[in-house]
Short mmCIF file of C-alpha atoms in Angstrom, two decimals:
data_model
loop_
_atom_site.label_atom_id
_atom_site.label_comp_id
_atom_site.label_asym_id
_atom_site.label_seq_id
_atom_site.Cartn_x
_atom_site.Cartn_y
_atom_site.Cartn_z
CA MET A 22 10.84 -12.24 2.53
CA LYS A 23 14.87 -12.65 1.53
CA LYS A 24 14.59 -15.62 2.70
CA PHE A 25 11.17 -17.05 0.84
CA LEU A 26 12.63 -15.04 -2.46
CA VAL A 27 15.67 -17.71 -1.79
CA PHE A 28 13.94 -20.73 -1.04
CA LEU A 29 11.23 -20.07 -4.09
CA PHE A 30 13.82 -19.55 -6.68
CA ALA A 31 16.11 -22.52 -5.74
CA VAL A 32 13.77 -25.15 -5.39
CA PHE A 33 12.37 -24.43 -9.18
CA ALA A 34 13.99 -27.27 -10.41
CA MET A 35 12.76 -29.59 -7.93
CA LEU A 36 9.35 -28.61 -7.52
CA ALA A 37 8.74 -29.26 -11.54
CA ALA A 38 8.88 -33.16 -11.16
CA TYR A 39 6.48 -32.81 -8.77
CA ALA A 40 4.31 -29.78 -10.36
CA ALA A 41 1.17 -29.92 -12.34
CA GLU A 42 1.86 -28.39 -16.09
CA LEU A 43 -0.38 -25.50 -17.12
CA ASP A 44 1.02 -26.19 -20.57
CA GLY A 45 -1.77 -28.45 -20.99
CA LEU A 46 -3.77 -26.13 -21.69
CA ILE A 47 -1.76 -23.84 -23.62
CA ASP A 48 -0.97 -27.12 -26.19
CA ALA A 49 -4.49 -26.93 -26.78
CA ARG A 50 -4.41 -24.06 -28.75
CA ALA A 51 -7.37 -23.18 -30.83
CA GLU A 52 -9.16 -26.14 -28.62
CA LEU A 53 -8.40 -23.88 -25.16
CA TRP A 54 -11.43 -21.42 -26.10
CA LYS A 55 -13.52 -24.34 -26.29
CA MET A 56 -12.64 -25.24 -22.75
CA SER A 57 -15.16 -24.87 -19.65
CA GLY A 58 -14.45 -23.94 -16.63
CA GLN A 59 -15.03 -26.42 -15.08
CA THR A 60 -12.79 -28.86 -17.26
CA VAL A 61 -9.28 -26.72 -15.57
CA MET A 62 -11.22 -27.11 -11.73
CA LYS A 63 -11.59 -30.93 -12.85
CA ASN A 64 -8.08 -31.42 -14.65
CA TYR A 65 -6.38 -29.10 -12.13
CA PRO A 66 -8.19 -30.36 -8.64
CA ASP A 67 -7.21 -28.26 -5.48
CA LEU A 68 -5.36 -25.77 -7.72
CA PHE A 69 -8.17 -23.29 -8.69
CA VAL A 70 -10.59 -21.11 -6.88
CA TRP A 71 -13.70 -19.09 -8.23
CA MET A 72 -13.34 -15.70 -7.59
CA ASP A 73 -16.61 -14.66 -7.52
CA GLN A 74 -20.01 -15.92 -7.51
CA GLY A 75 -20.61 -15.98 -11.00
CA ARG A 76 -17.78 -18.49 -11.71
CA THR A 77 -16.32 -15.66 -14.35
CA ARG A 78 -13.32 -16.07 -13.19
CA LEU A 79 -10.63 -18.42 -12.12
CA ARG A 80 -7.64 -17.84 -10.04
CA TYR A 81 -3.76 -19.41 -8.72
CA ASN A 82 -1.71 -17.95 -6.55
CA VAL A 83 1.65 -19.34 -4.65
CA ARG A 84 1.46 -18.02 -1.82
CA GLU A 85 -2.50 -19.05 -0.95
CA ASN A 86 -1.73 -22.74 -2.43
CA ARG A 87 1.19 -24.99 -1.68
CA ALA A 88 0.89 -27.23 -4.76
CA PRO A 89 3.18 -26.10 -7.64
CA LEU A 90 1.68 -25.33 -11.09
CA THR A 91 4.37 -24.68 -13.71
CA LEU A 92 4.60 -23.46 -17.37
CA PHE A 93 7.83 -24.22 -19.62
CA GLY A 94 8.90 -25.65 -16.42
CA ARG A 95 9.17 -22.96 -14.72
CA ARG A 96 7.45 -22.69 -11.28
CA VAL A 97 4.40 -19.67 -11.88
CA LEU A 98 2.80 -17.53 -9.39
CA GLU A 99 -0.28 -16.50 -10.57
CA VAL A 100 -2.47 -17.54 -13.08
CA ILE A 101 -5.91 -16.18 -14.08
CA ILE A 102 -8.01 -17.41 -15.93
CA ASP A 103 -11.61 -15.24 -17.33
CA VAL A 104 -14.92 -17.42 -18.52
CA LYS A 105 -17.26 -15.45 -20.59
CA ASP A 106 -20.45 -18.30 -21.94
CA GLU A 107 -18.94 -21.04 -19.65
CA LYS A 108 -16.35 -20.69 -22.44
CA ILE A 109 -12.21 -19.53 -21.24
CA CYS A 110 -11.77 -16.66 -23.37
CA GLU A 111 -8.43 -15.16 -21.71
CA LEU A 112 -5.66 -16.57 -19.65
CA ASN A 113 -2.71 -14.54 -17.87
CA VAL A 114 0.13 -16.03 -16.26
CA SER A 115 2.28 -14.09 -13.96
CA VAL A 116 5.98 -15.80 -13.96
CA TYR A 117 6.87 -13.12 -12.24
CA ASN A 118 6.02 -10.14 -9.49
CA ARG A 119 7.23 -8.32 -7.33
CA GLY A 120 4.28 -8.03 -4.90
CA ASP A 121 4.52 -11.69 -4.52
CA ALA A 122 7.97 -13.11 -4.87
CA GLY A 123 9.60 -9.57 -3.64
CA GLU A 124 12.68 -8.11 -5.12
CA ILE A 125 14.95 -10.24 -7.42
CA PRO A 126 18.32 -9.91 -8.75
CA LYS A 127 17.94 -8.38 -12.42
CA LYS A 128 20.23 -11.15 -13.68
CA THR A 129 18.03 -13.69 -12.63
CA PHE A 130 14.77 -11.54 -14.07
CA ASP A 131 16.86 -11.39 -17.52
CA ALA A 132 17.11 -15.05 -17.11
CA LEU A 133 13.27 -15.62 -16.87
CA LEU A 134 12.54 -12.88 -19.66
CA ASP A 135 15.12 -14.80 -21.83
CA ALA A 136 13.32 -18.01 -21.34
CA ALA A 137 10.06 -17.26 -21.74
CA GLU A 138 10.47 -15.19 -25.19
CA ASN A 139 12.89 -18.05 -26.01
CA ARG A 140 9.37 -20.56 -25.85
CA LEU A 141 7.04 -18.28 -26.95
CA ALA A 142 9.15 -17.92 -30.06
CA GLY A 143 9.05 -21.80 -29.94
CA LEU A 144 5.02 -22.04 -29.51
CA ALA A 145 4.30 -19.29 -32.30
CA GLY A 146 6.33 -20.68 -34.64
CA ARG A 147 10.11 -19.62 -35.78
CA GLU A 148 9.34 -17.42 -38.53
CA ASN A 149 6.16 -15.40 -37.07
CA VAL A 150 8.36 -12.21 -35.98
CA PRO A 151 6.62 -10.18 -32.59
CA GLN A 152 5.45 -6.83 -32.70
CA THR A 153 7.17 -4.82 -29.83
CA GLN A 154 5.27 -2.27 -28.04
CA ASN A 155 6.46 0.02 -25.45
CA VAL A 156 4.43 2.68 -23.49
CA SER A 157 5.48 5.08 -20.68
CA VAL A 158 3.34 5.87 -17.95
CA GLU A 159 4.03 8.24 -15.19
CA GLY A 160 7.97 7.70 -16.32
CA SER A 161 7.78 4.03 -16.11
CA ARG A 162 7.98 2.21 -19.06
CA ILE A 163 5.98 -1.00 -19.94
CA ARG A 164 7.69 -3.23 -22.51
CA SER A 165 5.87 -6.12 -24.24
CA LYS A 166 6.31 -8.74 -27.85
CA VAL A 167 3.37 -10.02 -28.99
CA TRP A 168 2.75 -12.93 -31.17
CA ARG A 169 -0.29 -13.43 -33.15
CA THR A 170 -1.25 -17.15 -34.27
CA ASP A 171 -3.97 -18.92 -35.92
CA ALA A 172 -4.79 -20.49 -32.29
CA TYR A 173 -4.58 -17.23 -29.96
CA ASP A 174 -2.45 -14.24 -29.77
CA VAL A 175 0.02 -14.48 -26.82
CA VAL A 176 1.44 -10.94 -25.13
CA MET A 177 4.22 -10.99 -22.80
CA ARG A 178 4.65 -7.89 -20.72
CA TRP A 179 7.43 -6.88 -18.66
CA SER A 180 8.75 -3.73 -16.60
CA TYR A 181 11.80 -2.72 -14.38
CA THR A 182 12.58 0.34 -13.20
CA ARG A 183 16.16 1.19 -12.36
CA SER A 184 17.50 -2.47 -12.77
CA VAL A 185 14.68 -3.39 -10.25
CA PRO A 186 12.28 -6.03 -11.85
CA GLU A 187 8.43 -5.42 -11.18
CA PHE A 188 6.89 -8.00 -13.54
CA LEU A 189 7.05 -10.56 -16.27
CA ALA A 190 3.34 -11.74 -17.33
CA ILE A 191 2.15 -13.46 -20.66
CA ASP A 192 -1.32 -13.48 -21.86
CA PHE A 193 -3.32 -15.83 -23.93
CA PHE A 194 -6.34 -14.40 -26.10
CA PRO A 195 -8.50 -16.22 -28.57
CA ALA A 196 -6.45 -15.29 -31.91
CA GLY A 197 -7.37 -11.71 -32.80
CA GLY A 198 -8.56 -10.78 -29.46
CA ALA A 199 -5.57 -9.52 -27.79
CA PRO A 200 -5.48 -5.59 -27.83
CA LYS A 201 -4.17 -4.25 -31.13
CA SER A 202 -1.29 -2.11 -29.00
CA LEU A 203 -0.23 -1.77 -25.74
CA ARG A 204 -1.15 1.51 -25.47
CA GLU A 205 -4.67 0.54 -26.77
CA GLY A 206 -4.85 -2.07 -24.25
CA LEU A 207 -4.60 0.41 -21.23
CA LYS A 208 -7.26 2.54 -22.17
CA THR A 209 -11.70 2.22 -21.31
CA THR A 210 -13.32 0.85 -24.14
CA VAL A 211 -17.14 1.70 -23.08
CA ALA A 212 -18.45 4.81 -22.52
CA THR A 213 -20.21 6.23 -19.82
CA SER A 214 -24.05 6.55 -21.27
CA GLU A 215 -23.71 2.87 -22.01
CA LEU A 216 -23.07 2.20 -17.51
CA ASP A 217 -26.64 2.51 -16.04
CA LYS A 218 -27.81 -0.20 -18.35
CA ARG A 219 -25.34 -2.30 -16.31
CA LEU A 220 -27.06 -1.74 -13.19
CA ILE A 221 -29.36 -4.57 -11.17
CA ASN A 222 -32.14 -3.78 -9.45
CA ASP A 223 -33.27 -6.42 -6.80
CA GLU A 224 -36.89 -6.65 -4.96
CA ASP A 225 -35.13 -5.65 -1.52
CA GLY A 226 -34.32 -2.08 -2.96
CA SER A 227 -30.51 -3.21 -3.67
CA ARG A 228 -29.01 -1.28 -6.48
CA TYR A 229 -25.74 -2.13 -7.95
CA MET A 230 -23.11 -3.25 -10.10
CA THR A 231 -21.13 -6.53 -10.36
CA VAL A 232 -17.64 -5.26 -10.44
CA PRO A 233 -15.01 -7.57 -11.68
CA MET A 234 -13.15 -9.75 -8.99
CA VAL A 235 -9.69 -9.05 -8.19
CA ASP A 236 -8.00 -10.37 -5.60
CA GLN A 237 -5.36 -8.70 -4.01
CA GLY A 238 -3.75 -11.81 -1.90
CA ALA A 239 -1.80 -11.46 1.05
CA LYS A 240 -0.09 -7.95 0.62
CA GLY A 241 -1.13 -4.54 0.47
CA TYR A 242 -2.71 -3.72 -2.83
CA CYS A 243 -5.93 -2.95 -2.33
CA VAL A 244 -5.52 0.32 -3.84
CA ALA A 245 -3.62 -0.91 -7.02
CA ALA A 246 -6.57 -4.20 -7.06
CA THR A 247 -9.32 -1.73 -6.93
CA VAL A 248 -8.15 0.50 -9.49
CA GLU A 249 -8.03 -3.00 -11.92
CA ARG A 250 -11.12 -3.63 -11.21
CA ILE A 251 -13.08 -0.68 -12.03
CA LEU A 252 -10.92 -0.14 -15.13
CA ARG A 253 -11.73 -3.81 -16.36
CA TYR A 254 -15.04 -3.14 -16.02
CA TYR A 255 -14.72 -0.39 -18.07
CA GLY A 256 -13.33 -2.79 -20.40
CA SER A 257 -9.51 -2.30 -20.09
CA ASN A 258 -6.87 -4.68 -20.00
CA ILE A 259 -4.37 -3.25 -17.06
CA ASP A 260 -3.66 -4.99 -14.44
CA GLN A 261 -2.84 -4.78 -10.48
CA HIS A 262 0.90 -5.26 -10.84
CA MET A 263 1.06 -2.48 -13.63
CA ILE A 264 -0.80 -0.27 -10.94
CA ALA A 265 1.07 -1.06 -8.72
CA LYS A 266 4.63 -0.24 -10.38
CA LEU A 267 2.80 2.99 -11.49
CA ALA A 268 1.58 4.08 -8.00
CA GLU A 269 5.07 2.60 -6.02
CA SER A 270 3.16 0.18 -3.92
CA ASP A 271 4.40 -1.61 -1.21
CA ALA A 272 3.43 -5.34 -0.76
CA GLN A 273 4.12 -5.00 2.90
CA ARG A 274 3.42 -1.03 3.40
CA GLY A 275 0.67 -0.70 0.74
CA THR A 276 0.06 2.36 -1.36
CA ASN A 277 0.26 5.77 -0.59
CA ILE A 278 -2.99 7.25 -1.31
CA ASN A 279 -1.48 10.92 -2.99
CA LYS A 280 0.58 8.61 -5.32
CA ILE A 281 -2.06 6.63 -6.62
CA VAL A 282 -4.11 10.39 -6.91
CA GLU A 283 -1.47 11.62 -8.72
CA VAL A 284 -0.93 8.68 -11.02
CA LEU A 285 -4.92 8.87 -12.09
CA GLU A 286 -5.54 12.43 -12.46
CA GLY A 287 -1.50 12.60 -14.11
CA ASN A 288 -2.81 10.01 -17.26
CA GLN A 289 -6.76 10.61 -17.73
CA VAL A 290 -6.04 10.34 -21.48
CA LYS A 291 -3.54 7.78 -21.55
CA LEU A 292 -5.63 5.82 -19.49
CA GLY A 293 -8.99 6.53 -20.68
CA ILE A 294 -10.34 8.09 -17.61
CA ARG A 295 -12.11 11.21 -16.19
CA TYR A 296 -10.51 11.34 -12.87
CA ARG A 297 -13.35 13.06 -9.76
CA LYS A 298 -12.43 14.00 -6.35
CA LEU A 299 -16.02 13.88 -4.81
CA TYR A 300 -14.42 14.10 -0.73
CA GLN A 301 -11.26 13.65 1.03
CA TYR A 302 -11.16 13.65 4.93
CA SER A 303 -8.74 16.29 5.83
CA ASP A 304 -9.66 16.91 9.41
CA LEU A 305 -6.61 15.14 10.60
CA ASP A 306 -4.01 16.64 8.78
CA THR A 307 -1.94 18.46 11.77
CA TYR A 308 -0.95 17.95 15.28
CA SER A 309 -3.40 20.59 16.00
CA ASP A 310 -6.41 18.67 13.92
CA PHE A 311 -5.56 15.72 16.03
CA LYS A 312 -5.72 17.28 19.39
CA GLY A 313 -8.81 19.15 18.75
CA MET A 314 -10.60 15.43 17.61
CA ILE A 315 -9.82 14.30 20.69
CA ASN A 316 -11.00 17.17 22.86
CA SER A 317 -14.72 16.46 21.14
CA TYR A 318 -14.21 12.97 20.86
CA ASN A 319 -13.76 13.13 25.09
CA THR A 320 -16.87 15.11 25.01
CA ILE A 321 -18.69 12.39 23.24
CA ALA A 322 -17.02 9.79 25.53
CA ARG A 323 -17.96 11.51 28.61
CA ARG A 324 -21.93 12.03 27.67
CA MET A 325 -21.89 8.30 26.35
CA LYS A 326 -20.25 7.20 29.98
CA LEU A 327 -17.68 5.63 27.82
CA LYS A 328 -13.65 6.04 27.86
CA LYS A 329 -12.15 8.98 27.05
CA ILE A 330 -8.34 9.35 25.68
CA ASP A 331 -5.19 11.56 27.12
CA PHE A 332 -3.33 12.25 24.08
CA ASN A 333 0.05 12.68 25.69
CA ASP A 334 -0.27 9.02 26.11
CA TYR A 335 0.37 9.04 22.48
CA VAL A 336 2.94 11.99 22.33
CA TYR A 337 6.14 11.27 22.31
CA ILE A 338 9.33 14.14 21.85
CA VAL A 339 12.40 13.52 19.94
CA ASP A 340 14.91 16.58 19.41
CA ARG A 341 12.82 18.64 21.24
CA THR A 342 9.89 17.96 18.55
CA LYS A 343 6.72 16.68 19.71
CA TYR A 344 5.51 13.15 17.08
CA LEU A 345 2.06 11.60 17.61
CA SER A 346 1.89 7.72 17.51
CA TYR A 347 -1.50 8.11 15.19
CA GLY A 348 -1.48 4.01 14.40
CA ALA A 349 -1.95 3.59 18.21
CA LEU A 350 -3.79 6.54 18.84
CA MET A 351 -6.61 5.66 16.16
CA LYS A 352 -6.74 2.06 17.33
CA SER A 353 -7.55 3.34 21.04
CA LEU A 354 -10.53 4.86 19.71
CA ASP A 355 -13.85 3.31 20.40
CA PHE A 356 -15.61 3.37 16.81
CA LYS A 357 -19.47 3.46 18.49
CA VAL A 358 -17.50 7.36 20.06
CA PHE A 359 -15.62 8.29 16.49
CA ARG A 360 -18.61 7.51 14.63
CA GLU A 361 -20.63 10.10 16.74
CA LEU A 362 -18.12 12.49 16.32
CA ARG A 363 -18.38 11.85 12.49
CA LYS A 364 -21.95 12.78 12.50
CA LYS A 365 -21.06 16.46 13.74
CA ASP A 366 -20.28 17.44 9.77
CA LYS A 367 -23.93 16.93 8.55
CA GLY A 368 -23.17 18.95 5.83
CA ASP A 369 -20.13 16.47 4.53
CA ASN A 370 -22.65 13.16 5.47
CA ARG A 371 -25.29 14.09 3.80
CA ASP A 372 -22.64 15.04 1.09
CA PHE A 373 -20.91 11.93 0.56
CA LEU A 374 -24.55 10.01 0.75
CA GLU A 375 -25.92 12.07 -2.21
CA ALA A 376 -22.59 11.52 -4.26
CA VAL A 377 -22.78 7.80 -3.72
CA LYS A 378 -26.32 7.69 -5.29
CA GLU A 379 -25.92 10.47 -7.90
CA ASN A 380 -23.03 7.82 -9.35
CA ILE A 381 -24.02 4.94 -8.78
CA ASP A 382 -27.43 5.40 -10.20
CA GLU A 383 -25.52 6.24 -13.59
CA GLY A 384 -23.80 2.99 -13.37
CA ILE A 385 -20.50 4.56 -12.00
CA PRO A 386 -18.64 2.38 -9.23
CA LEU A 387 -16.41 4.48 -6.51
CA CYS A 388 -13.05 3.82 -5.30
CA TRP A 389 -13.66 4.28 -1.57
CA SER A 390 -10.57 4.25 1.37
CA THR A 391 -11.52 3.25 4.62
CA PHE A 392 -10.37 4.05 8.15
CA ILE A 393 -10.59 -0.06 9.10
CA PHE A 394 -11.91 -0.39 13.00
CA PRO A 395 -11.43 -3.79 14.26
CA GLY A 396 -14.77 -5.67 14.08
CA VAL A 397 -16.31 -3.00 12.05
CA GLY A 398 -17.55 -3.66 8.12
CA GLY A 399 -16.62 -7.33 8.34
CA SER A 400 -12.93 -5.94 8.79
CA GLY A 401 -12.34 -9.23 11.07
CA GLY A 402 -8.74 -7.65 12.05
CA SER A 403 -7.96 -6.78 15.41
CA GLU A 404 -5.56 -3.54 14.27
CA PHE A 405 -6.77 -0.35 13.06
CA GLY A 406 -5.39 0.38 9.53
CA MET A 407 -6.25 2.39 6.25
CA HIS A 408 -7.78 0.35 3.22
CA MET A 409 -9.67 0.73 -0.32
CA ARG A 410 -12.85 -0.57 -1.35
CA ILE A 411 -15.35 -0.41 -3.60
CA ILE A 412 -18.75 0.94 -3.60
CA THR A 413 -20.72 -0.56 -6.25
CA GLY A 414 -24.42 0.27 -5.22
CA TYR A 415 -27.01 1.30 -2.07
CA ASN A 416 -30.20 -0.12 -1.19
CA THR A 417 -33.13 2.16 -2.04
CA LYS A 418 -35.36 1.19 1.02
CA THR A 419 -33.37 1.61 3.98
CA GLY A 420 -30.13 3.42 2.59
CA GLU A 421 -27.38 0.46 3.13
CA ILE A 422 -24.31 1.10 1.05
CA ILE A 423 -23.13 -1.93 -0.69
CA TYR A 424 -19.92 -2.78 -1.30
CA SER A 425 -16.98 -4.85 -2.54
CA ASP A 426 -13.15 -6.07 -1.03
CA SER A 427 -10.50 -7.30 -2.99
CA TRP A 428 -10.27 -10.59 -1.44
CA GLY A 429 -12.48 -12.74 -3.46
CA ALA A 430 -15.42 -14.43 -3.94
CA GLU A 431 -16.91 -14.15 -0.53
CA HIS A 432 -16.31 -10.51 -0.17
CA GLU A 433 -18.22 -8.86 -4.05
CA LYS A 434 -21.24 -7.76 -2.34
CA LYS A 435 -21.91 -6.96 1.17
CA VAL A 436 -23.70 -3.83 3.00
CA MET A 437 -23.19 -1.74 5.82
CA LYS A 438 -25.44 1.12 7.65
CA PRO A 439 -25.42 4.37 6.47
CA GLU A 440 -23.77 5.75 9.64
CA ASP A 441 -21.22 3.06 10.13
CA ALA A 442 -19.65 3.87 6.42
CA TRP A 443 -19.77 7.64 7.00
CA GLY A 444 -17.96 7.00 10.05
CA ILE A 445 -14.78 4.85 8.37
CA THR A 446 -14.99 7.03 5.24
CA VAL A 447 -11.22 8.73 4.26
CA ASN A 448 -11.38 9.33 0.46
CA LEU A 449 -14.08 8.57 -2.07
CA ILE A 450 -13.00 9.24 -5.86
CA ALA A 451 -14.89 8.64 -9.09
CA LEU A 452 -13.24 7.38 -12.09
CA GLU A 453 -15.46 7.13 -14.70
CA PRO A 454 -14.70 6.61 -18.83
CA ARG A 455 -13.53 9.13 -20.69
CA ARG A 456 -15.70 8.47 -24.01
CA ARG A 457 -18.99 9.94 -23.15
CA ASN A 458 -21.28 8.34 -25.65
CA ALA A 459 -21.06 4.64 -26.99
CA LYS A 460 -20.29 4.42 -31.10
#
C-alpha cells in the first residue's frame, strides 16, 4: 500500500499531461445540468461505467481504471455522477479517500485541501464568501465549505482524526440544490409511510425495491457501502467514506460489526433513522460454542456420509491457553452439512423469514451480514469470509430471498433459496426513516 501511495502522488504531475479533464463538465456551469449520462460516456470514453441497470449512476474509480481523470490539474480517485430523467443531477468527486489511496501525511492532505479551496473560490468568484459548516458524529468532526452560485452549489467536505486524513470530496448540485447544512445532509428525508409505494411487484411473484447502487470497489467497505445505499434510499446525502470514518473501517480488514452497530444505535437522531436488530447469530461466541457446533456438525455429516471435522486440528496453544483458528475451521466446513445444522434452529429460521417479509412489505430494505462459503450465493471466491449485503425483497410464490451486493450493475438484483439464505445468516438489521408520516 505504501508503494502504491508513493507512486500515486509522485506521478500526479506527469499524468496530468495525458489525463482526461473533468474540468470540461465543471466549466459548462449551468449547462452541466442539461447534459445526459450518455454525453458523459461519449466525452469520456472508457472512463465511466454505469453502476445500475436503470442507468441512474455513473462511476469512475482510480483503482479499476488505469486511464487518469483530473480536476484542477490533479488526478481524482473517484467520481460519481447521478442522473435523473436522463440529465445529470449531482456530481461527486473524491479528491482523496483513505480507502482507495491509503494514508497520506497531513502536510500532503493540507496541500490538497488548500489547492481545492483556492480553485473553488476562483470558480465561485472571490467575492462569494463560502459558508463554513461542521458536524460531529461519534466523536468525529466532519468539516465543509459551501459556495452557492447561479450555476451550481459546491460543497467541499473533508475530515481527519488525530492528524490522520480520512477524505476530501467536492460535490456539485444544481443551484439551490445543496442541503441547507451539513447536518441536514446526513439525515433521511422520506417518511416510513411513503416506502411501501416504492415496491415493485412482478408477475413471477418477485416483490422488491431498487436501492441506489454503491460500488465498494476492491476494498473491504461492504458495511459502509451497504449503509450508504440504504440511507441514500431514504434521501440522505451521506457516502461510504464518511461512514467508513465513523465505523473505523479498514480497506483490507473491513468493518467490525459491533462498531457499526454502535454508530447506528448512537446516532439515530443525527442520521434520521430508527435502528432495529432483528436477528443475531450468537451460537459461536465462545470456544465451547464452537466445540459444541462441531459435535452437532459431525453427527449430521455422519448421517449424510460426508467428511467429519476434527476440532483439535484447529486448536493451538500459547502460554497454556487454547486458541481456535476460526477462519480455517469455518473454511473446512461443507456448506451442505452446515445448512442442515442451521435448519435445526426452526424457531429462529421462521422468525428470520417472517422478519424479511414484514419489513419488505413495509418497503424497508435490510442490512444482512452473512458468512461467505466458497461457491454459495454467487460468492465466486475460494475463501471463507464475512460480508454485508442488502435484502431488497422476496418472492411471494417461491419464498426466494432477493438481495443485492455493493459490487456494481450486475449485482443489483440476485436471488437465493430461503434455506441457503438462512444457512449463511449472521445478522439482520432494519434501518428505517425516523419520520413516520409524510409532511
